[in-house]
């Protein structure tokens, strides 16, 4: 089991935990109340800074209910935090764009993360033509 050192913004931030039996993703929460109007962009503080294990990175994505509950989308679609982002001022944020007026309250669950191993080193071997079976290009599996 890997250990992650974590710093919380303050004592009122709910501590990270797994939701037993439901997922291996871990929810992240807003660290303050955020009021947004439709068309506005804000960096929503998540109230945590972490020191990830060497060779790992965190992937941050919205929860499936985030748009329905708050009317926001994450502007970078997937946030990636590498293990070098681990200083005392390296707080995590969710870049959000509001599609409707909304209020996000402190400790509302708005996104989730998991850690994954870094991609192994790759070598690209340039060829004239690929030898795999041709599937027919983009959209080749049909609509239905």
Short mmCIF file of C-alpha atoms in Angstrom, two decimals:
data_model
loop_
_atom_site.label_atom_id
_atom_site.label_comp_id
_atom_site.label_asym_id
_atom_site.label_seq_id
_atom_site.Cartn_x
_atom_site.Cartn_y
_atom_site.Cartn_z
CA UNK A 1 0.00 0.00 0.00
CA UNK A 2 1.32 3.44 -0.96
CA UNK A 3 1.43 6.38 1.46
CA UNK A 4 0.47 9.90 0.45
CA UNK A 5 1.44 12.84 2.65
CA UNK A 6 -1.42 15.36 2.68
CA UNK A 7 -1.86 18.91 3.92
CA UNK A 8 -5.36 20.32 4.49
CA UNK A 9 -6.14 24.01 4.11
CA UNK A 10 -7.84 24.10 7.52
CA UNK A 11 -9.62 21.94 10.10
CA UNK A 12 -13.05 22.40 8.50
CA UNK A 13 -12.13 20.58 5.27
CA UNK A 14 -13.59 17.08 5.36
CA UNK A 15 -10.83 14.49 5.32
CA UNK A 16 -10.35 12.33 2.24
CA UNK A 17 -11.70 8.81 2.36
CA UNK A 18 -12.89 6.00 0.14
CA UNK A 19 -16.61 5.47 -0.24
CA UNK A 20 -16.67 1.83 0.89
CA UNK A 21 -17.57 -0.67 -1.78
CA UNK A 22 -18.49 1.92 -4.42
CA UNK A 23 -15.29 3.01 -6.16
CA UNK A 24 -11.55 3.34 -5.86
CA UNK A 25 -11.82 7.01 -6.87
CA UNK A 26 -11.67 9.50 -3.98
CA UNK A 27 -13.95 12.54 -3.86
CA UNK A 28 -12.55 16.05 -3.60
CA UNK A 29 -14.53 18.92 -2.09
CA UNK A 30 -14.78 22.66 -2.51
CA UNK A 31 -12.67 24.38 0.16
CA UNK A 32 -14.82 27.51 0.24
CA UNK A 33 -18.19 28.73 -0.93
CA UNK A 34 -18.04 29.69 -4.61
CA UNK A 35 -20.72 31.75 -6.36
CA UNK A 36 -20.62 31.66 -10.16
CA UNK A 37 -22.79 33.18 -12.86
CA UNK A 38 -23.37 31.58 -16.25
CA UNK A 39 -20.33 32.07 -18.48
CA UNK A 40 -17.91 32.65 -15.60
CA UNK A 41 -14.63 30.79 -15.06
CA UNK A 42 -13.12 30.20 -11.62
CA UNK A 43 -10.40 28.09 -10.07
CA UNK A 44 -12.23 26.30 -7.25
CA UNK A 45 -9.86 25.50 -4.37
CA UNK A 46 -10.03 21.89 -3.20
CA UNK A 47 -8.35 22.47 0.17
CA UNK A 48 -5.60 19.87 -0.20
CA UNK A 49 -1.96 19.65 -1.19
CA UNK A 50 -0.33 16.23 -1.49
CA UNK A 51 3.02 14.58 -1.90
CA UNK A 52 2.35 11.69 -4.25
CA UNK A 53 4.62 8.64 -4.26
CA UNK A 54 7.51 8.73 -6.72
CA UNK A 55 6.44 7.35 -10.11
CA UNK A 56 2.77 8.28 -9.71
CA UNK A 57 0.46 11.08 -10.85
CA UNK A 58 -3.08 12.05 -9.91
CA UNK A 59 -5.92 12.31 -12.44
CA UNK A 60 -8.71 14.69 -11.40
CA UNK A 61 -12.12 14.56 -13.13
CA UNK A 62 -15.62 15.84 -12.29
CA UNK A 63 -17.97 13.53 -10.41
CA UNK A 64 -20.76 12.16 -12.61
CA UNK A 65 -23.30 14.39 -10.80
CA UNK A 66 -21.24 17.61 -10.87
CA UNK A 67 -22.91 19.11 -13.94
CA UNK A 68 -26.41 18.10 -12.80
CA UNK A 69 -25.93 19.41 -9.26
CA UNK A 70 -23.91 22.55 -9.93
CA UNK A 71 -24.07 23.38 -13.66
CA UNK A 72 -20.29 23.50 -14.01
CA UNK A 73 -17.84 21.67 -16.23
CA UNK A 74 -14.13 21.16 -15.67
CA UNK A 75 -12.37 23.20 -18.34
CA UNK A 76 -9.35 20.94 -18.76
CA UNK A 77 -11.58 17.81 -18.66
CA UNK A 78 -8.87 15.86 -16.82
CA UNK A 79 -6.46 17.52 -14.45
CA UNK A 80 -3.08 15.86 -14.09
CA UNK A 81 -0.96 16.46 -10.98
CA UNK A 82 2.54 15.02 -11.17
CA UNK A 83 4.52 14.03 -8.11
CA UNK A 84 6.80 17.08 -8.32
CA UNK A 85 3.82 19.35 -7.47
CA UNK A 86 4.22 18.78 -3.73
CA UNK A 87 5.31 21.95 -1.98
CA UNK A 88 3.47 23.66 0.90
CA UNK A 89 1.85 26.12 -1.55
CA UNK A 90 1.00 23.55 -4.25
CA UNK A 91 -2.75 23.43 -3.53
CA UNK A 92 -5.11 21.51 -5.79
CA UNK A 93 -7.84 23.33 -7.74
CA UNK A 94 -10.64 22.48 -10.14
CA UNK A 95 -10.79 24.88 -13.12
CA UNK A 96 -14.54 25.32 -13.63
CA UNK A 97 -16.80 27.02 -16.16
CA UNK A 98 -20.41 27.74 -15.16
CA UNK A 99 -23.12 26.98 -17.69
CA UNK A 100 -25.77 28.39 -15.33
CA UNK A 101 -25.79 30.51 -12.19
CA UNK A 102 -24.73 28.36 -9.26
CA UNK A 103 -23.54 28.24 -5.67
CA UNK A 104 -21.07 25.62 -4.53
CA UNK A 105 -20.85 25.36 -0.77
CA UNK A 106 -17.77 24.52 1.27
CA UNK A 107 -17.29 20.73 1.46
CA UNK A 108 -19.59 20.01 -1.52
CA UNK A 109 -18.13 17.06 -3.46
CA UNK A 110 -17.35 18.42 -6.92
CA UNK A 111 -14.63 16.22 -8.40
CA UNK A 112 -12.70 13.03 -7.78
CA UNK A 113 -9.21 11.69 -8.23
CA UNK A 114 -7.17 8.54 -8.40
CA UNK A 115 -3.45 8.01 -8.65
CA UNK A 116 -1.87 6.01 -11.45
CA UNK A 117 1.65 4.96 -12.29
CA UNK A 118 3.50 7.22 -14.70
CA UNK A 119 3.59 6.06 -18.29
CA UNK A 120 6.67 3.97 -19.05
CA UNK A 121 9.32 5.33 -21.38
CA UNK A 122 8.34 4.91 -25.02
CA UNK A 123 10.27 4.66 -28.28
CA UNK A 124 8.49 5.64 -31.50
CA UNK A 125 9.39 3.50 -34.52
CA UNK A 126 8.41 5.38 -37.68
CA UNK A 127 7.06 3.19 -40.51
CA UNK A 128 5.62 3.89 -43.97
CA UNK A 129 2.45 1.81 -43.42
CA UNK A 130 0.97 0.10 -40.38
CA UNK A 131 0.44 -3.65 -40.74
CA UNK A 132 -2.67 -4.11 -38.55
CA UNK A 133 -6.12 -4.96 -39.86
CA UNK A 134 -7.83 -1.86 -41.30
CA UNK A 135 -11.01 -0.97 -39.37
CA UNK A 136 -12.13 1.69 -41.86
CA UNK A 137 -11.10 4.91 -40.14
CA UNK A 138 -12.93 7.31 -37.82
CA UNK A 139 -16.51 6.34 -37.05
CA UNK A 140 -16.14 2.90 -38.59
CA UNK A 141 -18.14 1.07 -35.87
CA UNK A 142 -21.37 2.85 -36.84
CA UNK A 143 -23.92 4.91 -34.95
CA UNK A 144 -25.96 2.24 -33.16
#
